[in-house]
Amino acid sequence: MALTDRQLMRRVLRREIAGTIGLLTDEHDFRAMKRYRSFTFDDHTTYLRQVEDLLKVRALQGTHTTVALFDPQEYADYCTAGNLDPDLPASRSRFTAQLATTGPTIPYDGQPLADLVPALVDEAVRQATWEYAATLLSRLGACATCGEDIGRAAFQRASGLIDRILDTAPPGDRHLVCSVTGTPETLVAVLHADDETDSATRVDEAEALEFTTVLALGLATRGPGGLVMRTSAPDSPDRIYGWRMRGDGLEPLTAGEVFDAYCTDAESGDLIAPESGVDYCVPPDLDDENRLPDHHH
C-alpha cells in the first residue's frame, strides 16, 4: 500500500514539472547534430515524428511543455564556454534548460508540429530582429551637440507615434508592418493590435517592443523605410494606409502610392489584381509636433 502511494505521488509530482524540448527544425541542423555519437536519431523525419509523439503524451499526462529552437552552433559554443562535453545528453539538457529562459520558445498546446515549427522559426526571427535593432540603436550613443542619448530619444518618439497611429485608427483589428532598409540588413517588424469588447486595445508586449525598436532605429538613422497598417472590422471593407519615413518623422503615403505598393509584385514588377473589399486610403493626421532635435552624430 505504501509503495502504491509513493508511485501515485510521483505521478502527481510529474504533472507539476514543466519541461522544455530543444527542437532541430530543419535538416541542416539535424545533420550537424549527427556528428555526436550520443545523438542516435537516423533521419530528420523520424526525429520530428518522435518529438511530436512525446509532446502528445506529455500533454495527455497534463504536463506543460515548451518547445525551444535548438541551434547546433550555439550549442557548441555553449559547451566550449562551459568546458562541457558536447557528446553527452546531460550537456544538451543543460543547454536546453538555458534556452527556456533566453531563447525563442513556443508553448505546446496540442497543435500539429507542422504548425508549431514555422511559428517557432518566426519567433526566432522576431527575437533576432529585436536584438539586432536594439544593438544598432544603442551604438548610436549620445548627441555630440546636446549630449542626449540618441537611441533613447528615438525610442520615446517611436512609442509616441505608435500611440497616435493606434488612437487615430478606425475601430477594428489592426495589423501594422514596419520596415527599415537603411541598415546593413533590411529589418521588418509586425504588430497586431486587436479591439477588445471594452473598447481597449490589446497588443502583445514582446511584439510592441520589437516594433517600437525597429521604428526607432529608422527614425534615429533617418534611413529609408515605411510603416503600413491594415484595419479590419465586421461589415466593412478593410482599410490600408501608410507612411514613409522622412527625416525623423512619418510622411503620409497617398492612396495611389499605397495601391501601387500592394498591387505590384516586389520581385518582377508585374501588376497584381487588387483585393476585393479593400480600400486603399490616405492615413489620418497624426498631428505630429514632437519631432526629434537635429542631432549631429
CSV table of C-alpha atoms in Angstrom, one decimal:
chain,number,residue,atom,x,y,z
A,1,MET,CA,0.0,0.0,0.0
A,2,ALA,CA,2.8,2.4,0.9
A,3,LEU,CA,4.6,1.6,-2.4
A,4,THR,CA,1.4,2.4,-4.3
A,5,ASP,CA,1.0,5.7,-2.5
A,6,ARG,CA,4.6,6.6,-3.3
A,7,GLN,CA,4.1,5.8,-7.0
A,8,LEU,CA,0.9,7.8,-7.1
A,9,MET,CA,2.6,10.8,-5.5
A,10,ARG,CA,5.4,10.6,-8.1
A,11,ARG,CA,2.9,10.6,-10.9
A,12,VAL,CA,1.2,13.7,-9.4
A,13,LEU,CA,4.6,15.4,-9.0
A,14,ARG,CA,5.5,14.7,-12.6
A,15,ARG,CA,2.4,16.7,-13.7
A,16,GLU,CA,3.8,19.7,-11.7
A,17,ILE,CA,7.1,19.7,-13.5
A,18,ALA,CA,7.3,21.9,-16.6
A,19,GLY,CA,9.6,20.8,-19.3
A,20,THR,CA,11.5,22.2,-22.4
A,21,ILE,CA,12.3,20.3,-25.5
A,22,GLY,CA,15.0,21.7,-27.8
A,23,LEU,CA,13.8,21.2,-31.4
A,24,LEU,CA,16.0,20.9,-34.5
A,25,THR,CA,13.6,22.4,-37.0
A,26,ASP,CA,15.5,21.8,-40.3
A,27,GLU,CA,17.6,19.1,-42.0
A,28,HIS,CA,20.8,21.1,-41.9
A,29,ASP,CA,20.7,21.5,-38.1
A,30,PHE,CA,19.8,17.8,-37.7
A,31,ARG,CA,22.8,16.7,-39.8
A,32,ALA,CA,25.1,19.0,-37.7
A,33,MET,CA,24.0,17.1,-34.5
A,34,LYS,CA,24.6,13.7,-36.0
A,35,ARG,CA,28.4,14.2,-35.5
A,36,TYR,CA,27.8,13.3,-31.8
A,37,ARG,CA,27.6,9.6,-31.2
A,38,SER,CA,25.1,10.1,-28.3
A,39,PHE,CA,22.6,11.7,-30.8
A,40,THR,CA,21.2,8.5,-32.1
A,41,PHE,CA,18.4,9.6,-34.5
A,42,ASP,CA,18.8,8.3,-38.1
A,43,ASP,CA,16.8,10.8,-40.1
A,44,HIS,CA,15.0,14.1,-39.5
A,45,THR,CA,11.5,12.9,-40.4
A,46,THR,CA,11.6,10.1,-37.8
A,47,TYR,CA,13.1,12.5,-35.3
A,48,LEU,CA,10.2,15.0,-35.8
A,49,ARG,CA,7.6,12.3,-35.6
A,50,GLN,CA,9.1,11.0,-32.3
A,51,VAL,CA,9.2,14.6,-30.9
A,52,GLU,CA,5.5,15.1,-31.8
A,53,ASP,CA,4.6,11.8,-30.2
A,54,LEU,CA,6.4,12.8,-27.0
A,55,LEU,CA,4.7,16.1,-26.9
A,56,LYS,CA,1.3,14.5,-27.3
A,57,VAL,CA,2.0,12.0,-24.4
A,58,ARG,CA,3.1,14.8,-22.1
A,59,ALA,CA,0.0,16.8,-22.9
A,60,LEU,CA,-2.2,13.8,-22.2
A,61,GLN,CA,-0.5,13.4,-18.8
A,62,GLY,CA,-1.3,17.0,-18.0
A,63,THR,CA,2.3,18.2,-18.3
A,64,HIS,CA,3.2,21.6,-19.7
A,65,THR,CA,5.9,21.6,-22.4
A,66,THR,CA,7.7,24.5,-24.0
A,67,VAL,CA,9.5,24.0,-27.3
A,68,ALA,CA,12.7,25.9,-27.9
A,69,LEU,CA,14.7,26.3,-31.1
A,70,PHE,CA,17.9,24.3,-30.8
A,71,ASP,CA,20.9,25.8,-32.7
A,72,PRO,CA,23.9,23.3,-33.1
A,73,GLN,CA,26.4,26.1,-33.4
A,74,GLU,CA,25.1,28.0,-30.3
A,75,TYR,CA,25.2,24.6,-28.5
A,76,ALA,CA,28.8,24.0,-29.5
A,77,ASP,CA,29.8,27.5,-28.3
A,78,TYR,CA,27.9,26.9,-25.1
A,79,CYS,CA,29.8,23.7,-24.4
A,80,THR,CA,33.2,25.3,-25.2
A,81,ALA,CA,32.5,28.3,-22.9
A,82,GLY,CA,31.4,26.0,-20.1
A,83,ASN,CA,34.0,23.3,-20.6
A,84,LEU,CA,31.3,20.7,-21.2
A,85,ASP,CA,31.5,17.6,-23.3
A,86,PRO,CA,29.0,18.2,-26.2
A,87,ASP,CA,28.6,14.5,-26.8
A,88,LEU,CA,26.7,14.0,-23.6
A,89,PRO,CA,22.9,14.1,-23.2
A,90,ALA,CA,23.4,15.9,-19.9
A,91,SER,CA,25.1,18.8,-21.8
A,92,ARG,CA,22.2,19.0,-24.2
A,93,SER,CA,19.8,19.1,-21.3
A,94,ARG,CA,21.7,21.9,-19.6
A,95,PHE,CA,21.7,23.9,-22.9
A,96,THR,CA,18.0,23.3,-23.4
A,97,ALA,CA,17.2,24.5,-19.9
A,98,GLN,CA,19.0,27.7,-20.7
A,99,LEU,CA,17.1,28.1,-23.9
A,100,ALA,CA,13.9,28.1,-21.8
A,101,THR,CA,14.8,31.4,-20.3
A,102,THR,CA,16.9,33.1,-23.0
A,103,GLY,CA,15.9,31.7,-26.4
A,104,PRO,CA,12.9,31.7,-28.6
A,105,THR,CA,10.2,29.3,-27.3
A,106,ILE,CA,6.6,28.3,-28.1
A,107,PRO,CA,4.3,26.6,-25.6
A,108,TYR,CA,2.9,23.3,-26.9
A,109,ASP,CA,-0.9,23.4,-26.8
A,110,GLY,CA,-1.7,20.4,-28.9
A,111,GLN,CA,-1.1,22.0,-32.3
A,112,PRO,CA,0.5,19.8,-35.0
A,113,LEU,CA,4.2,20.0,-35.3
A,114,ALA,CA,3.7,21.3,-38.9
A,115,ASP,CA,2.1,24.4,-37.4
A,116,LEU,CA,4.4,24.7,-34.4
A,117,VAL,CA,7.7,24.6,-36.4
A,118,PRO,CA,7.0,27.7,-38.6
A,119,ALA,CA,5.7,29.6,-35.5
A,120,LEU,CA,8.9,28.7,-33.6
A,121,VAL,CA,11.0,29.9,-36.5
A,122,ASP,CA,9.0,33.1,-36.8
A,123,GLU,CA,9.6,33.7,-33.1
A,124,ALA,CA,13.3,33.2,-33.5
A,125,VAL,CA,13.4,35.7,-36.4
A,126,ARG,CA,11.4,38.2,-34.3
A,127,GLN,CA,13.7,37.9,-31.3
A,128,ALA,CA,16.8,38.2,-33.5
A,129,THR,CA,15.4,41.2,-35.2
A,130,TRP,CA,14.8,42.9,-31.9
A,131,GLU,CA,18.2,42.1,-30.6
A,132,TYR,CA,19.9,43.4,-33.8
A,133,ALA,CA,17.9,46.6,-33.9
A,134,ALA,CA,18.4,47.2,-30.2
A,135,THR,CA,22.2,46.7,-30.6
A,136,LEU,CA,22.4,49.2,-33.5
A,137,LEU,CA,20.2,51.7,-31.6
A,138,SER,CA,22.4,51.5,-28.5
A,139,ARG,CA,25.6,52.0,-30.6
A,140,LEU,CA,24.4,55.5,-31.8
A,141,GLY,CA,25.5,56.9,-28.4
A,142,ALA,CA,25.0,60.4,-27.3
A,143,CYS,CA,24.5,63.5,-29.4
A,144,ALA,CA,27.7,65.4,-29.9
A,145,THR,CA,25.9,68.7,-29.6
A,146,CYS,CA,23.5,68.3,-26.6
A,147,GLY,CA,24.6,65.0,-25.0
A,148,GLU,CA,21.2,63.4,-25.3
A,149,ASP,CA,21.1,59.6,-25.8
A,150,ILE,CA,20.0,59.4,-29.4
A,151,GLY,CA,18.6,55.8,-29.2
A,152,ARG,CA,16.6,56.5,-26.1
A,153,ALA,CA,15.1,59.7,-27.6
A,154,ALA,CA,14.2,57.9,-30.8
A,155,PHE,CA,12.6,55.1,-28.9
A,156,GLN,CA,10.4,57.5,-26.9
A,157,ARG,CA,9.4,59.3,-30.2
A,158,ALA,CA,8.6,56.0,-31.9
A,159,SER,CA,6.5,54.9,-28.9
A,160,GLY,CA,4.5,58.2,-29.1
A,161,LEU,CA,4.0,57.8,-32.9
A,162,ILE,CA,2.6,54.3,-32.5
A,163,ASP,CA,0.2,55.5,-29.8
A,164,ARG,CA,-1.0,58.2,-32.2
A,165,ILE,CA,-1.4,55.7,-35.0
A,166,LEU,CA,-3.5,53.4,-32.9
A,167,ASP,CA,-5.5,56.3,-31.4
A,168,THR,CA,-6.4,57.7,-34.8
A,169,ALA,CA,-7.1,54.3,-36.5
A,170,PRO,CA,-10.8,53.4,-37.2
A,171,PRO,CA,-12.3,50.7,-35.0
A,172,GLY,CA,-11.3,47.1,-35.6
A,173,ASP,CA,-8.3,44.8,-35.6
A,174,ARG,CA,-5.1,46.4,-36.8
A,175,HIS,CA,-2.1,44.8,-38.5
A,176,LEU,CA,1.0,47.0,-38.7
A,177,VAL,CA,4.2,46.3,-40.6
A,178,CYS,CA,7.3,48.5,-40.3
A,179,SER,CA,10.4,48.0,-42.5
A,180,VAL,CA,13.7,49.8,-42.3
A,181,THR,CA,16.1,49.3,-45.3
A,182,GLY,CA,18.9,51.8,-44.4
A,183,THR,CA,20.7,49.4,-42.0
A,184,PRO,CA,23.1,46.7,-43.2
A,185,GLU,CA,20.2,44.4,-43.3
A,186,THR,CA,16.5,45.1,-44.0
A,187,LEU,CA,14.6,44.8,-40.8
A,188,VAL,CA,10.9,44.1,-40.7
A,189,ALA,CA,8.6,44.1,-37.6
A,190,VAL,CA,5.0,43.3,-37.2
A,191,LEU,CA,2.5,44.4,-34.6
A,192,HIS,CA,-1.1,43.2,-34.1
A,193,ALA,CA,-3.5,45.4,-32.1
A,194,ASP,CA,-7.0,44.0,-31.5
A,195,ASP,CA,-10.0,45.8,-30.3
A,196,GLU,CA,-11.5,44.3,-27.1
A,197,THR,CA,-15.1,44.4,-26.1
A,198,ASP,CA,-14.4,47.2,-23.5
A,199,SER,CA,-13.0,49.4,-26.2
A,200,ALA,CA,-9.5,48.8,-25.0
A,201,THR,CA,-6.7,47.8,-27.5
A,202,ARG,CA,-4.8,44.6,-26.8
A,203,VAL,CA,-1.2,44.2,-28.0
A,204,ASP,CA,1.5,41.7,-27.4
A,205,GLU,CA,4.2,43.3,-25.3
A,206,ALA,CA,7.0,41.5,-27.0
A,207,GLU,CA,5.7,42.4,-30.4
A,208,ALA,CA,5.3,46.0,-29.3
A,209,LEU,CA,8.8,46.2,-28.0
A,210,GLU,CA,10.3,44.8,-31.2
A,211,PHE,CA,8.1,47.1,-33.4
A,212,THR,CA,9.0,50.2,-31.5
A,213,THR,CA,12.7,49.4,-31.6
A,214,VAL,CA,12.7,48.9,-35.3
A,215,LEU,CA,10.7,52.1,-35.9
A,216,ALA,CA,13.1,54.0,-33.5
A,217,LEU,CA,16.1,52.7,-35.4
A,218,GLY,CA,14.6,54.0,-38.7
A,219,LEU,CA,13.8,57.4,-37.1
A,220,ALA,CA,17.2,57.8,-35.5
A,221,THR,CA,19.3,56.8,-38.6
A,222,ARG,CA,16.9,58.7,-40.9
A,223,GLY,CA,17.2,55.7,-43.2
A,224,PRO,CA,14.6,54.7,-45.9
A,225,GLY,CA,11.7,52.8,-44.6
A,226,GLY,CA,8.0,52.8,-44.1
A,227,LEU,CA,5.0,51.8,-42.0
A,228,VAL,CA,1.8,50.3,-43.3
A,229,MET,CA,-1.4,49.5,-41.4
A,230,ARG,CA,-4.4,47.3,-42.3
A,231,THR,CA,-7.6,47.6,-40.2
A,232,SER,CA,-10.4,45.0,-40.3
A,233,ALA,CA,-13.8,45.4,-38.8
A,234,PRO,CA,-17.1,43.4,-39.3
A,235,ASP,CA,-19.4,44.5,-42.1
A,236,SER,CA,-17.0,47.0,-43.6
A,237,PRO,CA,-14.1,46.8,-46.1
A,238,ASP,CA,-10.6,46.6,-44.9
A,239,ARG,CA,-8.7,49.8,-44.9
A,240,ILE,CA,-5.0,50.0,-45.8
A,241,TYR,CA,-2.8,53.1,-45.5
A,242,GLY,CA,0.7,54.0,-44.5
A,243,TRP,CA,3.6,56.4,-44.2
A,244,ARG,CA,7.2,56.6,-45.5
A,245,MET,CA,10.0,57.5,-43.1
A,246,ARG,CA,11.1,61.0,-43.8
A,247,GLY,CA,13.9,62.5,-41.7
A,248,ASP,CA,12.9,61.8,-38.1
A,249,GLY,CA,9.2,61.5,-38.8
A,250,LEU,CA,6.5,59.8,-40.9
A,251,GLU,CA,5.2,61.3,-44.1
A,252,PRO,CA,1.7,60.1,-45.3
A,253,LEU,CA,1.5,58.0,-48.4
A,254,THR,CA,-1.1,58.9,-51.0
A,255,ALA,CA,-3.9,56.4,-51.7
A,256,GLY,CA,-2.3,55.8,-55.1
A,257,GLU,CA,1.1,55.1,-53.6
A,258,VAL,CA,-0.5,52.5,-51.2
A,259,PHE,CA,-2.4,51.0,-54.1
A,260,ASP,CA,0.7,50.7,-56.2
A,261,ALA,CA,2.7,49.1,-53.4
A,262,TYR,CA,0.1,46.5,-52.8
A,263,CYS,CA,-0.7,45.8,-56.4
A,264,THR,CA,2.8,45.4,-57.8
A,265,ASP,CA,4.9,42.3,-57.4
A,266,ALA,CA,8.1,43.2,-55.5
A,267,GLU,CA,10.3,40.9,-57.4
A,268,SER,CA,9.0,41.1,-61.0
A,269,GLY,CA,7.4,44.5,-61.0
A,270,ASP,CA,4.3,43.0,-62.6
A,271,LEU,CA,0.9,44.3,-61.7
A,272,ILE,CA,-1.2,42.3,-59.2
A,273,ALA,CA,-5.0,42.4,-59.2
A,274,PRO,CA,-6.2,44.5,-56.2
A,275,GLU,CA,-8.0,42.6,-53.4
A,276,SER,CA,-11.8,42.9,-53.3
A,277,GLY,CA,-13.3,44.5,-50.3
A,278,VAL,CA,-10.3,46.6,-49.6
A,279,ASP,CA,-10.0,50.4,-49.5
A,280,TYR,CA,-6.6,52.0,-50.2
A,281,CYS,CA,-6.7,55.2,-48.2
A,282,VAL,CA,-4.8,58.3,-47.1
A,283,PRO,CA,-3.8,57.9,-43.4
A,284,PRO,CA,-5.4,60.2,-40.7
A,285,ASP,CA,-3.5,63.2,-39.5
A,286,LEU,CA,-1.1,62.2,-36.6
A,287,ASP,CA,-0.8,65.9,-35.5
A,288,ASP,CA,2.9,65.2,-35.2
A,289,GLU,CA,4.5,68.1,-33.4
A,290,ASN,CA,7.1,66.3,-31.2
A,291,ARG,CA,9.9,65.8,-33.7
A,292,LEU,CA,13.4,64.9,-32.6
A,293,PRO,CA,16.1,67.6,-32.3
A,294,ASP,CA,18.5,67.8,-35.2
A,295,HIS,CA,21.2,65.6,-33.6
A,296,HIS,CA,24.7,65.7,-35.2
A,297,HIS,CA,26.3,62.3,-34.8
